[in-house]
mmCIF file of C-alpha atoms in Angstrom:
data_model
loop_
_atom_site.group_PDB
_atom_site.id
_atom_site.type_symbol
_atom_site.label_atom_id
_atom_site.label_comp_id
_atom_site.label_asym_id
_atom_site.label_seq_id
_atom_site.Cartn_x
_atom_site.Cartn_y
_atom_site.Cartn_z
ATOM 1 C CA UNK F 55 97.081 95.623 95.174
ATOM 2 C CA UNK F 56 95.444 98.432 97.070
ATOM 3 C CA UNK F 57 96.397 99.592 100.452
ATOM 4 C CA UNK F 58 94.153 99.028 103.414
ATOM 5 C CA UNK F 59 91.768 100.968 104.731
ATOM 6 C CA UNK F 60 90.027 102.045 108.188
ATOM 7 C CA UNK F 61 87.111 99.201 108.559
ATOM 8 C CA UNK F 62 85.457 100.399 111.589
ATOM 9 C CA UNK F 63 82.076 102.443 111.334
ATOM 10 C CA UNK F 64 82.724 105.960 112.734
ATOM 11 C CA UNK F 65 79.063 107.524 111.896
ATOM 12 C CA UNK F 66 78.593 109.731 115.042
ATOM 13 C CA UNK F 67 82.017 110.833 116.348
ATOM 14 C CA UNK F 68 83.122 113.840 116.115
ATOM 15 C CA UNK F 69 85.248 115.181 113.565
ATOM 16 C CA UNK F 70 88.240 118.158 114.120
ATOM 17 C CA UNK F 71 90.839 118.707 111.405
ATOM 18 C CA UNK F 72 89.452 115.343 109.995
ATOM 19 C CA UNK F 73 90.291 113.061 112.325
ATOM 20 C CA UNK F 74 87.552 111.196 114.320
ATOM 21 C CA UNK F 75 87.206 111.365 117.831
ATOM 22 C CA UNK F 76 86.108 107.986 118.413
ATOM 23 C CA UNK F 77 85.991 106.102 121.623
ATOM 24 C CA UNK F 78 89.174 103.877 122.659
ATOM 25 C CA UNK F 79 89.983 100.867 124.708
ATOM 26 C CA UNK F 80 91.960 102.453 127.092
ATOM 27 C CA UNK F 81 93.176 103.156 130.730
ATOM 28 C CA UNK F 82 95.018 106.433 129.741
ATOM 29 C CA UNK F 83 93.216 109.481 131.248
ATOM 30 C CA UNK F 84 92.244 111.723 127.890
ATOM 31 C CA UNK F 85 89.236 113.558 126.297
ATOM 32 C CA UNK F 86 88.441 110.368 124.582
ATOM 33 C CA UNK F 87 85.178 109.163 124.852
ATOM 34 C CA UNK F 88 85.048 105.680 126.827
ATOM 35 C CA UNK F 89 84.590 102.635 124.428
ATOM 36 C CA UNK F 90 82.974 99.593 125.961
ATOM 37 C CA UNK F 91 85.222 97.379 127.935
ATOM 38 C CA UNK F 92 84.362 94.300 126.061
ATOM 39 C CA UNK F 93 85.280 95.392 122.881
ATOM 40 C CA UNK F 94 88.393 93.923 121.550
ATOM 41 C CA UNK F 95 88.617 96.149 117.994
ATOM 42 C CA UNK F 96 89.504 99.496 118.201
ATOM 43 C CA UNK F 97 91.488 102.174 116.467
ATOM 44 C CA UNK F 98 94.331 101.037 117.759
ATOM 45 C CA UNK F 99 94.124 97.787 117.205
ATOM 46 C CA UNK F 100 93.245 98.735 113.875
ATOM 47 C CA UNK F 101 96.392 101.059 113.404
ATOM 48 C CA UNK F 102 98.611 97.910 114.960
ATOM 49 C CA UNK F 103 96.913 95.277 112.635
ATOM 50 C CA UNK F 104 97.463 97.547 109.614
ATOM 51 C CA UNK F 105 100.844 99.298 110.104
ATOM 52 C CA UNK F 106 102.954 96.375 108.455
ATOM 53 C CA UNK F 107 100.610 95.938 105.507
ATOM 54 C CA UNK F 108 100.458 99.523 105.273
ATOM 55 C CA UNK F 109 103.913 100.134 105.429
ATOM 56 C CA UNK F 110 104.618 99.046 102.082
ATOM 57 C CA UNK F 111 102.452 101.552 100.006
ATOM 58 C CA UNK F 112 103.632 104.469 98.275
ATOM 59 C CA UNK F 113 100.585 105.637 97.504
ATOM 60 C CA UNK F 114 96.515 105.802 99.814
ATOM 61 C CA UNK F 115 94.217 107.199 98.768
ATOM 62 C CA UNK F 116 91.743 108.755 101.454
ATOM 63 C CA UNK F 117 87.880 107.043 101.590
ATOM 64 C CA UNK F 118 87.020 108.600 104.670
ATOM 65 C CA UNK F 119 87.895 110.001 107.891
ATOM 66 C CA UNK F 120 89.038 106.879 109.623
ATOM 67 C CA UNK F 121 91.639 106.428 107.128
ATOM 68 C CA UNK F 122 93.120 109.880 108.478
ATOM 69 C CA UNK F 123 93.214 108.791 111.804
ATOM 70 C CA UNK F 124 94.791 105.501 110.498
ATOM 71 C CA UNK F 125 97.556 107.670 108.424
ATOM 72 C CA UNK F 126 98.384 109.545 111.938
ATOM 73 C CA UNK F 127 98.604 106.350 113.706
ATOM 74 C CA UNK F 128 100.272 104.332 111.658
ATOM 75 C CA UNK F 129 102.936 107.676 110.956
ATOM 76 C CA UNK F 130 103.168 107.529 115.128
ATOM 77 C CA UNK F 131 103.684 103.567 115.151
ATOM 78 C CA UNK F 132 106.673 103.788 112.843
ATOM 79 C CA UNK F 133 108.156 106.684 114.621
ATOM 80 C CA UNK F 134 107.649 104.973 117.374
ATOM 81 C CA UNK F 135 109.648 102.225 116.102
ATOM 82 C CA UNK F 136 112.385 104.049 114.830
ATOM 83 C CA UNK F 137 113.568 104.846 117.910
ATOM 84 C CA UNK F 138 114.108 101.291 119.394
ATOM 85 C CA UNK F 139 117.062 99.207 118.743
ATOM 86 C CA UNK F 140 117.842 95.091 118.968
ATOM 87 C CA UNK F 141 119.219 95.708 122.591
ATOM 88 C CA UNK F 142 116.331 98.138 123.535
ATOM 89 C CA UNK F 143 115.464 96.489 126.926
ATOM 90 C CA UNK F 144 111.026 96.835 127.655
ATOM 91 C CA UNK F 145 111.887 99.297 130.559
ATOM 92 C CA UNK F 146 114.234 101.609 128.409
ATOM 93 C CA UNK F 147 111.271 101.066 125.558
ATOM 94 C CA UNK F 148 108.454 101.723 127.712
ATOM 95 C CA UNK F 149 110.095 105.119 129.056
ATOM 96 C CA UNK F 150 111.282 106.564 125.817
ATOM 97 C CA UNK F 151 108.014 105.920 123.620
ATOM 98 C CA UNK F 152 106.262 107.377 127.017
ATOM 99 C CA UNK F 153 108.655 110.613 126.707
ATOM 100 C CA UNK F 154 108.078 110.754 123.194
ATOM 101 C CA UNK F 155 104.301 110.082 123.264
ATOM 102 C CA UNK F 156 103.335 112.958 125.665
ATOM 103 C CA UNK F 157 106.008 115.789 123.988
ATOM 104 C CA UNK F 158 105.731 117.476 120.914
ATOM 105 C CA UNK F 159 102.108 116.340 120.492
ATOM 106 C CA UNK F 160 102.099 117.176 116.720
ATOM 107 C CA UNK F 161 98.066 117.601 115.186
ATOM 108 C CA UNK F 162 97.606 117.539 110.922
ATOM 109 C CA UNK F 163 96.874 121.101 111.013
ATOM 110 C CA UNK F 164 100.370 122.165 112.440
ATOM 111 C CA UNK F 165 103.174 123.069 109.557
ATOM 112 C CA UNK F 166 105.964 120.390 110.761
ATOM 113 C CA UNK F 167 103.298 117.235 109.938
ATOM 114 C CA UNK F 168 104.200 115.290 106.755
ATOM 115 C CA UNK F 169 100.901 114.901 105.667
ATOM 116 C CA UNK F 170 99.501 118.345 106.380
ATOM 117 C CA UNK F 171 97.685 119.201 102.771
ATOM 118 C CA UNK F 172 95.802 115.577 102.918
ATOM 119 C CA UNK F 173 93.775 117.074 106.174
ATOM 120 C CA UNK F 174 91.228 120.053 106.037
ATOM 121 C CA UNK F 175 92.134 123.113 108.265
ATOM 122 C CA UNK F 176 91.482 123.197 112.162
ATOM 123 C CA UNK F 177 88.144 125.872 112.692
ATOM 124 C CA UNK F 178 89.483 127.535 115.321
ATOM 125 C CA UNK F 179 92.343 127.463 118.236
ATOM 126 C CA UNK F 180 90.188 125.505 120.717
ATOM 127 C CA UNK F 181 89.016 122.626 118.575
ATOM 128 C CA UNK F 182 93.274 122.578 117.954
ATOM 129 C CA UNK F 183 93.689 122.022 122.033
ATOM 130 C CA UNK F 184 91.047 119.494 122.132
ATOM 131 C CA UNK F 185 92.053 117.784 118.762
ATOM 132 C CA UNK F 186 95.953 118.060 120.524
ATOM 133 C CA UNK F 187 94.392 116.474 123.955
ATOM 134 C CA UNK F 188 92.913 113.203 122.306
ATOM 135 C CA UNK F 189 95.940 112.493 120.029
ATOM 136 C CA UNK F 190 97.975 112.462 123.261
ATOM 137 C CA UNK F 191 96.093 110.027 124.711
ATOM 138 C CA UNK F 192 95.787 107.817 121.412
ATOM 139 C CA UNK F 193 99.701 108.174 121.606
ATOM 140 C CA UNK F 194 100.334 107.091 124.948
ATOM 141 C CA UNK F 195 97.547 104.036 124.411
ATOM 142 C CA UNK F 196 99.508 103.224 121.070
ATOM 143 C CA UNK F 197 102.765 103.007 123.276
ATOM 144 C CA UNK F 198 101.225 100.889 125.796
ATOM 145 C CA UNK F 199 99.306 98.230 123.224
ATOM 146 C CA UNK F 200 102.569 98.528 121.009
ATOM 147 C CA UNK F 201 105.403 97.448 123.867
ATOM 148 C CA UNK F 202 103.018 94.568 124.501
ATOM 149 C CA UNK F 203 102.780 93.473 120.624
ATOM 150 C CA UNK F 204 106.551 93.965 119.801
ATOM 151 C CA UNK F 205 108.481 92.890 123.103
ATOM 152 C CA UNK F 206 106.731 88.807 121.987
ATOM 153 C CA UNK F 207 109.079 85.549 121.236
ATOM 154 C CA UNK F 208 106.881 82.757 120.298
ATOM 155 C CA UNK F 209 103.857 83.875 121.651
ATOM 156 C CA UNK F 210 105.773 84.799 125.440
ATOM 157 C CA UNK F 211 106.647 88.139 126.914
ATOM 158 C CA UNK F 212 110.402 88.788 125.598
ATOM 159 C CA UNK F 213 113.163 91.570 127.435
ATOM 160 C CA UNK F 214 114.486 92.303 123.967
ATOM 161 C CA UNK F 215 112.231 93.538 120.594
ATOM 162 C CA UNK F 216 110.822 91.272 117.720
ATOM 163 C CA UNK F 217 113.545 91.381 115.070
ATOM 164 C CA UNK F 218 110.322 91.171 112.986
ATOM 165 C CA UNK F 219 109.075 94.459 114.069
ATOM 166 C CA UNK F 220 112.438 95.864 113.795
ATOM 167 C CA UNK F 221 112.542 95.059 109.992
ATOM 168 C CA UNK F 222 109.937 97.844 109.545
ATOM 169 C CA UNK F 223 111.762 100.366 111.187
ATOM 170 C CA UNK F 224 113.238 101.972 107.594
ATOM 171 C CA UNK F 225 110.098 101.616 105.617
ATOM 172 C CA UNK F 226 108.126 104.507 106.180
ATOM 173 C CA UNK F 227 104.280 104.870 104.921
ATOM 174 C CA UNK F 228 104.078 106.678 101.578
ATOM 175 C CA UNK F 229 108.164 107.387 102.069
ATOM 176 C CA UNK F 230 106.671 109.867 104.896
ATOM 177 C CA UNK F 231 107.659 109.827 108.906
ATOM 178 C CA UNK F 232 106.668 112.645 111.745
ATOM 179 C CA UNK F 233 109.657 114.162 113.333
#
C-alpha cells in the first residue's frame, strides 16, 4: 500500500528550498499569504489528516512539492508529540509546543534537518529568512489546530491528551524525527 500524498493544487505559490508557500487558515501573524476564511482544507489540515496514516511508512516517495511541505509538517507534528505525556495538562501543552514552535525554526536547507538531501538547495540567504519566517508561522498554526485535535474525549474538549494520539508518539515517519 502506498503512502499518501499532498492532494491540494499548489499551481501558483511560490516555491523556496521546495517547499510551497501557500496560503493558510490562520490567525498567526506570518509572511503567509491569507487563505480565504471559508475554506475548511488547508495544509494543515492536510498534514493533521495525514500524519497517522503517514506515520507508518518507511518509505515516500516525492510527486511534488506539496508532499515536501507535508514531510516537514508531518516531521513537526510528531515532534510535536513527542514531547507531551498522559498527564500533560492543555495549558502546560499549549506553552511548550508554543516554546518549541517559535525556537530553533529549523528550514530543509539547514545541516541538522533529517531529510535535508530530499530538498533542493536554498538560492540565496534571503529566500532562507523568508522560507524560515513562513515555517514559523505554519509551526505555531500546527500547534494551535493540533492542541485542539488531540486534547478530544468523545467528541468534547478533554484537560488530559488522547491516549490515541499518544500511541504515535514512537513511530516516526520514514524512522526520521527533527531535533
Amino acid at each position: 500500500m502506498p503512502a499518501y500524498h499532498s492532494a491540494l493544487p499548489h499551481p501558483d505559490a511560490r516555491v523556496i528550498n521546495g517547499i510551497p508557500l501557500v496560503p493558510l487558515v490562520t490567525k498567526v501573524r506570518g509572511p503567509a499569504p491569507y487563505a480565504d476564511p471559508s475554506l475548511t482544507y488547508d495544509a494543515i489540515s492536510e498534514a493533521i489528516d495525514l500524519f497517522r496514516p503517514n506515520s507508518m511508512f518507511k518509505n515516500f516517495e516525492i510527486k511534488g512539492n506539496g508532499d515536501r511541505l507535508l514531510i516537514y509538517a508531518i516531521l513537526f507534528i510528531s515532534q510535536c508529540l513527542s514531547k507531551l505525556r498522559a498527564n500533560t495538562s492543555v495549558a502546560e501543552a499549549t506553552k511548550s509546543l508554543h516554546s518549541l514552535a517559535v525556537t530553533n525554526v529549523v528550514i530543509p536547507a539547514d545541516p541538522s534537518f533529517p531529510l535535508q538531501q530530499m530538498y533542493p538547495p536554498v538560492a540565496d540567504r534571503g529566500e532562507a529568512d523568508q522560507l524560515r519566517q513562513y515555517l514559523s508561522q505554519l509551526r505555531q498554526e500546527i500547534v494551535l489546530r493540533l492542541i485542539a485535535t488531540v486534547y478530544v474525549a468523545d467528541g468534547q474538549p478533554s484537560q488530559f491528551p488522547s491516549k490515541w494520539w499518544l500511541s504515535f508518539q514512537k513511530r516516526h515517519f520514514m524512522g526520521k524525527s527533527m531535533k
